[in-house]
Amino acid sequence: IYGIRKRIDVQNFSELFGQLFMEVGQKGLHPAGPPMAFYHDEDFDPQKADVEVAIPVTDDVEGVRMLAGGPCCFATLLGPYGDAAFTPVYAALAKWVEDNGYRMNGAPYDIYVRGGNDCPPEDYVTEIYFPIAK
């Protein structure tokens, strides 16, 4: 994946994705999947979140890294973005991790399977992943 990691106010999420897509174009990279976002904070603060936005690419250049594999629990969110949608899904995944004897093993991340300007918000599809270990 090729990504950009910054501490941002989540209200500026789209600007960070804009920067990502601009750099992908400037570097001539070839996207190989939908964009994603990683949340590196232990305690999420929406006004100064440690966020990495990324996109899978086929190129092997400086700044590209392999996404570590391993077990994850995940959920699929259908519909528009926003705290009202994401917060309960994140809470349910965290509860599942705890209830089933797992621990977090990396930064949670979202994959934006369907969304953006060419798609009505009610048709958005987002996969939310929690890397886990026993």
Short mmCIF file of N, CA, C and O in Angstrom, two decimals:
data_model
loop_
_atom_site.label_atom_id
_atom_site.label_comp_id
_atom_site.label_asym_id
_atom_site.label_seq_id
_atom_site.Cartn_x
_atom_site.Cartn_y
_atom_site.Cartn_z
N ILE A 1 0.85 -1.18 0.00
CA ILE A 1 0.00 0.00 0.00
C ILE A 1 0.89 1.24 0.00
O ILE A 1 2.02 1.20 0.47
N TYR A 2 0.36 2.31 -0.56
CA TYR A 2 1.01 3.62 -0.48
C TYR A 2 0.14 4.48 0.41
O TYR A 2 -1.08 4.54 0.21
N GLY A 3 0.74 5.13 1.41
CA GLY A 3 -0.07 5.90 2.33
C GLY A 3 0.59 7.16 2.81
O GLY A 3 1.79 7.39 2.62
N ILE A 4 -0.22 7.98 3.46
CA ILE A 4 0.21 9.21 4.11
C ILE A 4 -0.32 9.16 5.53
O ILE A 4 -1.52 8.94 5.74
N ARG A 5 0.56 9.40 6.49
CA ARG A 5 0.16 9.36 7.90
C ARG A 5 0.36 10.74 8.52
O ARG A 5 1.44 11.32 8.43
N LYS A 6 -0.72 11.25 9.15
CA LYS A 6 -0.67 12.56 9.79
C LYS A 6 -1.58 12.58 11.00
O LYS A 6 -2.52 11.79 11.09
N ARG A 7 -1.32 13.52 11.88
CA ARG A 7 -2.23 13.80 12.99
C ARG A 7 -3.17 14.90 12.48
O ARG A 7 -2.72 15.98 12.10
N ILE A 8 -4.48 14.58 12.44
CA ILE A 8 -5.45 15.51 11.85
C ILE A 8 -6.72 15.58 12.69
O ILE A 8 -6.98 14.72 13.52
N ASP A 9 -7.51 16.60 12.42
CA ASP A 9 -8.89 16.65 12.87
C ASP A 9 -9.67 15.83 11.84
O ASP A 9 -9.53 16.05 10.64
N VAL A 10 -10.46 14.87 12.29
CA VAL A 10 -11.14 13.99 11.33
C VAL A 10 -12.09 14.75 10.41
O VAL A 10 -12.49 14.22 9.38
N GLN A 11 -12.43 15.99 10.75
CA GLN A 11 -13.22 16.82 9.85
C GLN A 11 -12.45 17.11 8.56
O GLN A 11 -13.04 17.46 7.55
N ASN A 12 -11.11 16.95 8.60
CA ASN A 12 -10.26 17.20 7.43
C ASN A 12 -9.86 15.93 6.70
O ASN A 12 -8.90 15.92 5.93
N PHE A 13 -10.61 14.88 6.93
CA PHE A 13 -10.33 13.58 6.32
C PHE A 13 -10.25 13.67 4.79
O PHE A 13 -9.34 13.12 4.17
N SER A 14 -11.20 14.35 4.20
CA SER A 14 -11.24 14.41 2.73
C SER A 14 -10.02 15.12 2.17
O SER A 14 -9.54 14.77 1.09
N GLU A 15 -9.48 16.10 2.90
CA GLU A 15 -8.27 16.80 2.44
C GLU A 15 -7.08 15.83 2.42
O GLU A 15 -6.26 15.88 1.50
N LEU A 16 -7.00 14.97 3.42
CA LEU A 16 -5.90 14.01 3.46
C LEU A 16 -6.02 13.00 2.32
O LEU A 16 -5.03 12.65 1.68
N PHE A 17 -7.25 12.57 2.03
CA PHE A 17 -7.44 11.68 0.88
C PHE A 17 -7.11 12.41 -0.42
O PHE A 17 -6.54 11.81 -1.34
N GLY A 18 -7.46 13.68 -0.52
CA GLY A 18 -7.10 14.47 -1.70
C GLY A 18 -5.59 14.50 -1.91
O GLY A 18 -5.11 14.34 -3.03
N GLN A 19 -4.84 14.69 -0.81
CA GLN A 19 -3.38 14.68 -0.89
C GLN A 19 -2.88 13.31 -1.34
O GLN A 19 -1.98 13.21 -2.17
N LEU A 20 -3.48 12.24 -0.80
CA LEU A 20 -3.09 10.88 -1.19
C LEU A 20 -3.27 10.68 -2.69
O LEU A 20 -2.35 10.24 -3.38
N PHE A 21 -4.45 10.98 -3.20
CA PHE A 21 -4.72 10.76 -4.62
C PHE A 21 -3.84 11.64 -5.51
O PHE A 21 -3.41 11.20 -6.57
N MET A 22 -3.52 12.86 -5.04
CA MET A 22 -2.63 13.73 -5.79
C MET A 22 -1.24 13.09 -5.88
O MET A 22 -0.64 13.03 -6.95
N GLU A 23 -0.73 12.59 -4.75
CA GLU A 23 0.60 11.97 -4.76
C GLU A 23 0.63 10.70 -5.60
O GLU A 23 1.60 10.45 -6.31
N VAL A 24 -0.42 9.89 -5.51
CA VAL A 24 -0.49 8.67 -6.33
C VAL A 24 -0.39 9.05 -7.80
O VAL A 24 0.34 8.42 -8.57
N GLY A 25 -1.12 10.09 -8.22
CA GLY A 25 -1.07 10.54 -9.61
C GLY A 25 0.28 11.10 -9.99
O GLY A 25 0.82 10.79 -11.05
N GLN A 26 0.87 11.95 -9.12
CA GLN A 26 2.17 12.55 -9.41
C GLN A 26 3.27 11.50 -9.52
O GLN A 26 4.18 11.66 -10.33
N LYS A 27 3.19 10.45 -8.73
CA LYS A 27 4.21 9.40 -8.75
C LYS A 27 3.94 8.35 -9.83
O LYS A 27 4.73 7.45 -10.03
N GLY A 28 2.79 8.46 -10.51
CA GLY A 28 2.45 7.50 -11.55
C GLY A 28 2.15 6.11 -11.01
O GLY A 28 2.37 5.12 -11.70
N LEU A 29 1.65 6.04 -9.77
CA LEU A 29 1.34 4.75 -9.17
C LEU A 29 0.05 4.18 -9.74
O LEU A 29 -0.82 4.92 -10.20
N HIS A 30 -0.09 2.87 -9.67
CA HIS A 30 -1.25 2.19 -10.23
C HIS A 30 -2.09 1.57 -9.11
O HIS A 30 -1.69 0.54 -8.54
N PRO A 31 -3.24 2.18 -8.78
CA PRO A 31 -4.10 1.64 -7.72
C PRO A 31 -4.55 0.22 -8.05
O PRO A 31 -4.81 -0.11 -9.20
N ALA A 32 -4.61 -0.61 -7.00
CA ALA A 32 -4.99 -2.00 -7.18
C ALA A 32 -6.15 -2.41 -6.27
O ALA A 32 -6.41 -3.59 -6.09
N GLY A 33 -6.82 -1.42 -5.72
CA GLY A 33 -7.94 -1.71 -4.82
C GLY A 33 -8.48 -0.42 -4.25
O GLY A 33 -7.97 0.66 -4.54
N PRO A 34 -9.50 -0.53 -3.41
CA PRO A 34 -10.13 0.66 -2.86
C PRO A 34 -9.27 1.33 -1.78
O PRO A 34 -8.41 0.67 -1.16
N PRO A 35 -9.49 2.62 -1.52
CA PRO A 35 -8.73 3.32 -0.49
C PRO A 35 -9.09 2.81 0.90
O PRO A 35 -10.13 2.17 1.11
N MET A 36 -8.20 3.13 1.85
CA MET A 36 -8.38 2.67 3.22
C MET A 36 -7.85 3.72 4.19
O MET A 36 -7.12 4.61 3.78
N ALA A 37 -8.22 3.56 5.45
CA ALA A 37 -7.72 4.46 6.50
C ALA A 37 -7.39 3.63 7.74
O ALA A 37 -8.17 2.77 8.14
N PHE A 38 -6.23 3.92 8.33
CA PHE A 38 -5.77 3.26 9.54
C PHE A 38 -5.82 4.26 10.68
O PHE A 38 -5.50 5.43 10.50
N TYR A 39 -6.16 3.78 11.87
CA TYR A 39 -6.28 4.63 13.05
C TYR A 39 -5.26 4.15 14.07
O TYR A 39 -5.45 3.12 14.72
N HIS A 40 -4.16 4.90 14.21
CA HIS A 40 -3.02 4.46 15.00
C HIS A 40 -3.09 4.84 16.48
O HIS A 40 -2.25 4.39 17.25
N ASP A 41 -4.05 5.64 16.90
CA ASP A 41 -4.16 6.05 18.30
C ASP A 41 -4.68 4.92 19.17
O ASP A 41 -5.55 4.16 18.75
N GLU A 42 -4.17 4.84 20.41
CA GLU A 42 -4.74 3.92 21.39
C GLU A 42 -6.09 4.46 21.86
O GLU A 42 -7.04 3.72 22.02
N ASP A 43 -6.12 5.77 22.13
CA ASP A 43 -7.36 6.44 22.53
C ASP A 43 -7.69 7.46 21.46
O ASP A 43 -6.99 8.46 21.30
N PHE A 44 -8.75 7.22 20.72
CA PHE A 44 -9.11 8.04 19.58
C PHE A 44 -9.57 9.43 20.03
O PHE A 44 -10.44 9.57 20.88
N ASP A 45 -8.95 10.46 19.49
CA ASP A 45 -9.35 11.85 19.71
C ASP A 45 -9.66 12.44 18.34
O ASP A 45 -8.75 12.65 17.54
N PRO A 46 -10.94 12.69 18.02
CA PRO A 46 -11.29 13.12 16.67
C PRO A 46 -10.67 14.45 16.24
O PRO A 46 -10.58 14.73 15.05
N GLN A 47 -10.20 15.25 17.18
CA GLN A 47 -9.62 16.53 16.81
C GLN A 47 -8.12 16.47 16.56
O GLN A 47 -7.55 17.40 15.99
N LYS A 48 -7.48 15.40 16.98
CA LYS A 48 -6.04 15.22 16.69
C LYS A 48 -5.73 13.73 16.57
O LYS A 48 -4.91 13.18 17.29
N ALA A 49 -6.37 13.11 15.62
CA ALA A 49 -6.25 11.67 15.41
C ALA A 49 -5.00 11.35 14.57
O ALA A 49 -4.68 12.06 13.62
N ASP A 50 -4.33 10.27 14.95
CA ASP A 50 -3.18 9.76 14.20
C ASP A 50 -3.73 8.82 13.12
O ASP A 50 -4.04 7.67 13.38
N VAL A 51 -3.87 9.36 11.91
CA VAL A 51 -4.55 8.67 10.82
C VAL A 51 -3.59 8.45 9.65
O VAL A 51 -2.78 9.32 9.33
N GLU A 52 -3.71 7.29 9.05
CA GLU A 52 -2.98 7.00 7.82
C GLU A 52 -4.01 6.65 6.75
O GLU A 52 -4.82 5.75 6.95
N VAL A 53 -4.00 7.38 5.64
CA VAL A 53 -4.85 7.02 4.51
C VAL A 53 -3.94 6.35 3.49
O VAL A 53 -2.78 6.71 3.33
N ALA A 54 -4.47 5.33 2.82
CA ALA A 54 -3.62 4.52 1.94
C ALA A 54 -4.46 3.93 0.83
O ALA A 54 -5.69 3.91 0.88
N ILE A 55 -3.75 3.41 -0.16
CA ILE A 55 -4.40 2.70 -1.26
C ILE A 55 -3.45 1.60 -1.73
O ILE A 55 -2.23 1.80 -1.81
N PRO A 56 -3.99 0.41 -1.99
CA PRO A 56 -3.13 -0.65 -2.55
C PRO A 56 -2.65 -0.24 -3.94
O PRO A 56 -3.42 0.33 -4.73
N VAL A 57 -1.39 -0.49 -4.22
CA VAL A 57 -0.82 -0.19 -5.53
C VAL A 57 -0.01 -1.38 -6.01
O VAL A 57 0.42 -2.22 -5.22
N THR A 58 0.21 -1.44 -7.31
CA THR A 58 0.98 -2.53 -7.90
C THR A 58 2.47 -2.21 -7.97
O THR A 58 3.27 -3.07 -8.32
N ASP A 59 2.84 -0.98 -7.63
CA ASP A 59 4.21 -0.51 -7.80
C ASP A 59 5.05 -0.77 -6.55
O ASP A 59 4.54 -0.80 -5.44
N ASP A 60 6.34 -0.94 -6.75
CA ASP A 60 7.28 -1.12 -5.64
C ASP A 60 8.26 0.05 -5.67
O ASP A 60 9.33 -0.04 -6.26
N VAL A 61 7.86 1.16 -5.07
CA VAL A 61 8.68 2.37 -5.02
C VAL A 61 8.79 2.83 -3.57
O VAL A 61 8.10 2.33 -2.69
N GLU A 62 9.63 3.84 -3.36
CA GLU A 62 9.77 4.39 -2.01
C GLU A 62 8.42 4.86 -1.49
O GLU A 62 7.65 5.50 -2.20
N GLY A 63 8.12 4.50 -0.25
CA GLY A 63 6.84 4.88 0.36
C GLY A 63 5.78 3.80 0.27
O GLY A 63 4.74 3.92 0.88
N VAL A 64 6.04 2.74 -0.51
CA VAL A 64 5.10 1.63 -0.61
C VAL A 64 5.51 0.57 0.41
O VAL A 64 6.69 0.28 0.57
N ARG A 65 4.53 0.02 1.12
CA ARG A 65 4.82 -1.04 2.09
C ARG A 65 3.79 -2.15 1.96
O ARG A 65 2.70 -1.95 1.42
N MET A 66 4.17 -3.31 2.47
CA MET A 66 3.25 -4.45 2.49
C MET A 66 2.33 -4.31 3.69
O MET A 66 2.80 -3.97 4.78
N LEU A 67 1.08 -4.57 3.52
CA LEU A 67 0.13 -4.61 4.62
C LEU A 67 0.28 -5.96 5.29
O LEU A 67 0.13 -7.00 4.65
N ALA A 68 0.60 -5.95 6.58
CA ALA A 68 0.80 -7.20 7.30
C ALA A 68 -0.47 -8.03 7.29
O ALA A 68 -1.57 -7.50 7.47
N GLY A 69 -0.31 -9.31 7.07
CA GLY A 69 -1.45 -10.22 7.10
C GLY A 69 -1.72 -10.68 8.52
O GLY A 69 -1.03 -10.29 9.46
N GLY A 70 -2.70 -11.50 8.67
CA GLY A 70 -3.02 -12.06 9.97
C GLY A 70 -4.52 -12.01 10.23
O GLY A 70 -5.27 -11.41 9.48
N PRO A 71 -4.92 -12.65 11.33
CA PRO A 71 -6.35 -12.69 11.62
C PRO A 71 -6.92 -11.32 11.98
O PRO A 71 -6.25 -10.50 12.60
N CYS A 72 -8.14 -11.11 11.57
CA CYS A 72 -8.89 -9.89 11.88
C CYS A 72 -10.33 -10.27 12.17
O CYS A 72 -10.83 -11.27 11.66
N CYS A 73 -10.98 -9.47 12.98
CA CYS A 73 -12.44 -9.54 13.00
C CYS A 73 -12.89 -8.32 12.20
O CYS A 73 -12.18 -7.32 12.13
N PHE A 74 -14.02 -8.42 11.55
CA PHE A 74 -14.45 -7.30 10.74
C PHE A 74 -15.96 -7.26 10.63
O PHE A 74 -16.66 -8.24 10.90
N ALA A 75 -16.43 -6.09 10.23
CA ALA A 75 -17.85 -5.88 9.97
C ALA A 75 -17.97 -5.06 8.70
O ALA A 75 -17.05 -4.33 8.33
N THR A 76 -19.10 -5.18 8.06
CA THR A 76 -19.39 -4.38 6.87
C THR A 76 -20.46 -3.37 7.21
O THR A 76 -21.52 -3.74 7.73
N LEU A 77 -20.16 -2.12 6.94
CA LEU A 77 -21.09 -1.02 7.19
C LEU A 77 -21.69 -0.59 5.86
O LEU A 77 -20.96 -0.29 4.92
N LEU A 78 -23.01 -0.57 5.79
CA LEU A 78 -23.71 -0.13 4.58
C LEU A 78 -24.33 1.23 4.85
O LEU A 78 -25.02 1.40 5.86
N GLY A 79 -24.07 2.18 3.98
CA GLY A 79 -24.67 3.50 4.13
C GLY A 79 -23.66 4.59 4.40
O GLY A 79 -22.45 4.37 4.32
N PRO A 80 -24.16 5.78 4.72
CA PRO A 80 -23.29 6.96 4.83
C PRO A 80 -22.31 6.88 5.99
O PRO A 80 -22.50 6.15 6.96
N TYR A 81 -21.24 7.68 5.86
CA TYR A 81 -20.23 7.80 6.90
C TYR A 81 -20.76 8.69 8.02
O TYR A 81 -21.74 9.38 7.87
N GLY A 82 -20.06 8.68 9.13
CA GLY A 82 -20.40 9.55 10.26
C GLY A 82 -20.31 8.79 11.56
O GLY A 82 -20.35 7.56 11.60
N ASP A 83 -20.16 9.56 12.65
CA ASP A 83 -20.02 8.96 13.98
C ASP A 83 -21.20 8.05 14.32
O ASP A 83 -21.03 7.00 14.93
N ALA A 84 -22.41 8.46 13.94
CA ALA A 84 -23.60 7.67 14.28
C ALA A 84 -23.54 6.29 13.64
O ALA A 84 -24.11 5.34 14.17
N ALA A 85 -22.84 6.16 12.53
CA ALA A 85 -22.72 4.87 11.86
C ALA A 85 -21.51 4.09 12.38
O ALA A 85 -21.62 2.91 12.71
N PHE A 86 -20.36 4.74 12.46
CA PHE A 86 -19.12 4.04 12.79
C PHE A 86 -19.00 3.68 14.26
O PHE A 86 -18.51 2.60 14.59
N THR A 87 -19.40 4.56 15.16
CA THR A 87 -19.20 4.34 16.60
C THR A 87 -19.80 3.02 17.08
O THR A 87 -19.11 2.24 17.75
N PRO A 88 -21.07 2.71 16.77
CA PRO A 88 -21.60 1.43 17.24
C PRO A 88 -20.91 0.21 16.64
O PRO A 88 -20.77 -0.83 17.30
N VAL A 89 -20.45 0.32 15.41
CA VAL A 89 -19.76 -0.81 14.78
C VAL A 89 -18.41 -1.04 15.46
O VAL A 89 -18.05 -2.17 15.79
N TYR A 90 -17.66 0.05 15.68
CA TYR A 90 -16.39 -0.07 16.38
C TYR A 90 -16.59 -0.62 17.78
O TYR A 90 -15.83 -1.48 18.25
N ALA A 91 -17.62 -0.16 18.49
CA ALA A 91 -17.91 -0.65 19.85
C ALA A 91 -18.25 -2.14 19.83
O ALA A 91 -17.78 -2.90 20.69
N ALA A 92 -19.03 -2.57 18.87
CA ALA A 92 -19.41 -3.98 18.77
C ALA A 92 -18.18 -4.85 18.46
O ALA A 92 -18.03 -5.94 19.03
N LEU A 93 -17.31 -4.40 17.58
CA LEU A 93 -16.11 -5.16 17.28
C LEU A 93 -15.20 -5.24 18.50
O LEU A 93 -14.65 -6.31 18.81
N ALA A 94 -15.03 -4.13 19.22
CA ALA A 94 -14.19 -4.12 20.42
C ALA A 94 -14.75 -5.09 21.46
O ALA A 94 -14.00 -5.82 22.12
N LYS A 95 -16.07 -5.10 21.61
CA LYS A 95 -16.71 -6.02 22.56
C LYS A 95 -16.47 -7.46 22.14
O LYS A 95 -16.18 -8.33 22.96
N TRP A 96 -16.61 -7.75 20.85
CA TRP A 96 -16.38 -9.11 20.35
C TRP A 96 -14.95 -9.56 20.66
O TRP A 96 -14.72 -10.69 21.10
N VAL A 97 -13.99 -8.67 20.41
CA VAL A 97 -12.58 -8.99 20.67
C VAL A 97 -12.41 -9.37 22.14
O VAL A 97 -11.83 -10.42 22.46
N GLU A 98 -12.94 -8.56 23.03
CA GLU A 98 -12.81 -8.82 24.47
C GLU A 98 -13.56 -10.08 24.88
O GLU A 98 -13.02 -10.94 25.59
N ASP A 99 -14.80 -10.21 24.44
CA ASP A 99 -15.63 -11.36 24.84
C ASP A 99 -15.09 -12.70 24.36
O ASP A 99 -15.41 -13.73 24.93
N ASN A 100 -14.30 -12.68 23.30
CA ASN A 100 -13.81 -13.92 22.72
C ASN A 100 -12.33 -14.20 23.02
O ASN A 100 -11.73 -15.07 22.37
N GLY A 101 -11.77 -13.48 23.98
CA GLY A 101 -10.42 -13.76 24.43
C GLY A 101 -9.31 -13.33 23.49
O GLY A 101 -8.21 -13.87 23.54
N TYR A 102 -9.58 -12.36 22.65
CA TYR A 102 -8.55 -11.84 21.75
C TYR A 102 -8.04 -10.50 22.29
O TYR A 102 -8.59 -9.93 23.21
N ARG A 103 -6.99 -10.01 21.64
CA ARG A 103 -6.48 -8.68 21.90
C ARG A 103 -6.21 -8.02 20.55
O ARG A 103 -6.03 -8.72 19.54
N MET A 104 -6.17 -6.71 20.56
CA MET A 104 -5.84 -5.98 19.33
C MET A 104 -4.38 -6.25 18.99
O MET A 104 -3.53 -6.32 19.88
N ASN A 105 -4.09 -6.40 17.71
CA ASN A 105 -2.74 -6.71 17.25
C ASN A 105 -2.37 -5.81 16.07
O ASN A 105 -1.93 -6.28 15.04
N GLY A 106 -2.63 -4.53 16.22
CA GLY A 106 -2.35 -3.57 15.15
C GLY A 106 -3.43 -2.53 15.09
O GLY A 106 -4.43 -2.59 15.81
N ALA A 107 -3.22 -1.58 14.22
CA ALA A 107 -4.16 -0.47 14.06
C ALA A 107 -5.43 -0.93 13.34
O ALA A 107 -5.34 -1.60 12.30
N PRO A 108 -6.60 -0.59 13.89
CA PRO A 108 -7.82 -0.88 13.14
C PRO A 108 -7.84 -0.06 11.84
O PRO A 108 -7.21 0.99 11.76
N TYR A 109 -8.55 -0.58 10.86
CA TYR A 109 -8.60 0.15 9.58
C TYR A 109 -9.93 -0.09 8.88
O TYR A 109 -10.63 -1.06 9.13
N ASP A 110 -10.24 0.86 8.02
CA ASP A 110 -11.44 0.81 7.18
C ASP A 110 -11.01 0.65 5.74
O ASP A 110 -10.02 1.25 5.31
N ILE A 111 -11.76 -0.13 4.98
CA ILE A 111 -11.60 -0.20 3.53
C ILE A 111 -12.89 0.33 2.93
O ILE A 111 -13.98 -0.16 3.23
N TYR A 112 -12.75 1.37 2.12
CA TYR A 112 -13.91 2.03 1.51
C TYR A 112 -14.21 1.35 0.18
O TYR A 112 -13.79 1.79 -0.88
N VAL A 113 -14.95 0.25 0.27
CA VAL A 113 -15.22 -0.61 -0.87
C VAL A 113 -16.00 0.14 -1.95
O VAL A 113 -15.71 0.04 -3.14
N ARG A 114 -17.00 0.89 -1.52
CA ARG A 114 -17.80 1.68 -2.46
C ARG A 114 -18.13 3.01 -1.77
O ARG A 114 -18.59 3.02 -0.63
N GLY A 115 -17.90 4.10 -2.47
CA GLY A 115 -18.17 5.42 -1.90
C GLY A 115 -17.61 6.51 -2.79
O GLY A 115 -17.22 6.26 -3.93
N GLY A 116 -17.56 7.70 -2.24
CA GLY A 116 -17.00 8.81 -2.98
C GLY A 116 -18.04 9.61 -3.72
O GLY A 116 -19.25 9.42 -3.56
N ASN A 117 -17.57 10.52 -4.55
CA ASN A 117 -18.43 11.48 -5.23
C ASN A 117 -19.38 10.86 -6.25
O ASN A 117 -20.41 11.43 -6.56
N ASP A 118 -19.01 9.70 -6.81
CA ASP A 118 -19.83 9.08 -7.85
C ASP A 118 -20.85 8.09 -7.31
O ASP A 118 -21.47 7.36 -8.08
N CYS A 119 -21.04 8.08 -5.99
CA CYS A 119 -21.91 7.09 -5.37
C CYS A 119 -22.79 7.78 -4.33
O CYS A 119 -22.27 8.52 -3.49
N PRO A 120 -24.10 7.55 -4.36
CA PRO A 120 -24.93 8.15 -3.31
C PRO A 120 -24.60 7.54 -1.95
O PRO A 120 -24.31 6.34 -1.85
N PRO A 121 -24.58 8.36 -0.88
CA PRO A 121 -24.19 7.87 0.44
C PRO A 121 -24.95 6.63 0.90
O PRO A 121 -24.37 5.78 1.59
N GLU A 122 -26.19 6.48 0.53
CA GLU A 122 -26.94 5.30 0.97
C GLU A 122 -26.40 4.01 0.34
O GLU A 122 -26.70 2.91 0.81
N ASP A 123 -25.57 4.13 -0.71
CA ASP A 123 -24.98 2.96 -1.36
C ASP A 123 -23.53 2.70 -0.94
O ASP A 123 -22.89 1.79 -1.47
N TYR A 124 -22.99 3.48 0.00
CA TYR A 124 -21.61 3.28 0.45
C TYR A 124 -21.47 1.90 1.09
O TYR A 124 -22.39 1.42 1.77
N VAL A 125 -20.32 1.28 0.90
CA VAL A 125 -19.97 0.01 1.54
C VAL A 125 -18.57 0.19 2.15
O VAL A 125 -17.62 0.50 1.43
N THR A 126 -18.48 0.00 3.47
CA THR A 126 -17.21 0.14 4.18
C THR A 126 -16.97 -1.11 5.00
O THR A 126 -17.85 -1.56 5.73
N GLU A 127 -15.77 -1.69 4.86
CA GLU A 127 -15.37 -2.82 5.69
C GLU A 127 -14.47 -2.29 6.80
O GLU A 127 -13.53 -1.53 6.54
N ILE A 128 -14.76 -2.69 8.04
CA ILE A 128 -14.02 -2.24 9.21
C ILE A 128 -13.29 -3.44 9.79
O ILE A 128 -13.92 -4.44 10.14
N TYR A 129 -11.95 -3.35 9.89
CA TYR A 129 -11.11 -4.46 10.32
C TYR A 129 -10.40 -4.14 11.63
O TYR A 129 -9.86 -3.05 11.79
N PHE A 130 -10.37 -5.11 12.53
CA PHE A 130 -9.57 -5.06 13.75
C PHE A 130 -8.58 -6.21 13.69
O PHE A 130 -8.97 -7.39 13.82
N PRO A 131 -7.27 -5.95 13.48
CA PRO A 131 -6.29 -7.02 13.56
C PRO A 131 -6.27 -7.57 14.99
O PRO A 131 -6.28 -6.81 15.96
N ILE A 132 -6.26 -8.90 15.13
CA ILE A 132 -6.39 -9.52 16.45
C ILE A 132 -5.38 -10.66 16.62
O ILE A 132 -4.84 -11.19 15.65
N ALA A 133 -5.16 -11.01 17.88
CA ALA A 133 -4.34 -12.17 18.25
C ALA A 133 -4.86 -12.71 19.57
O ALA A 133 -5.52 -11.99 20.32
N LYS A 134 -4.60 -13.97 19.85
CA LYS A 134 -4.98 -14.59 21.13
C LYS A 134 -3.99 -14.22 22.20
O LYS A 134 -2.85 -14.02 21.98
#
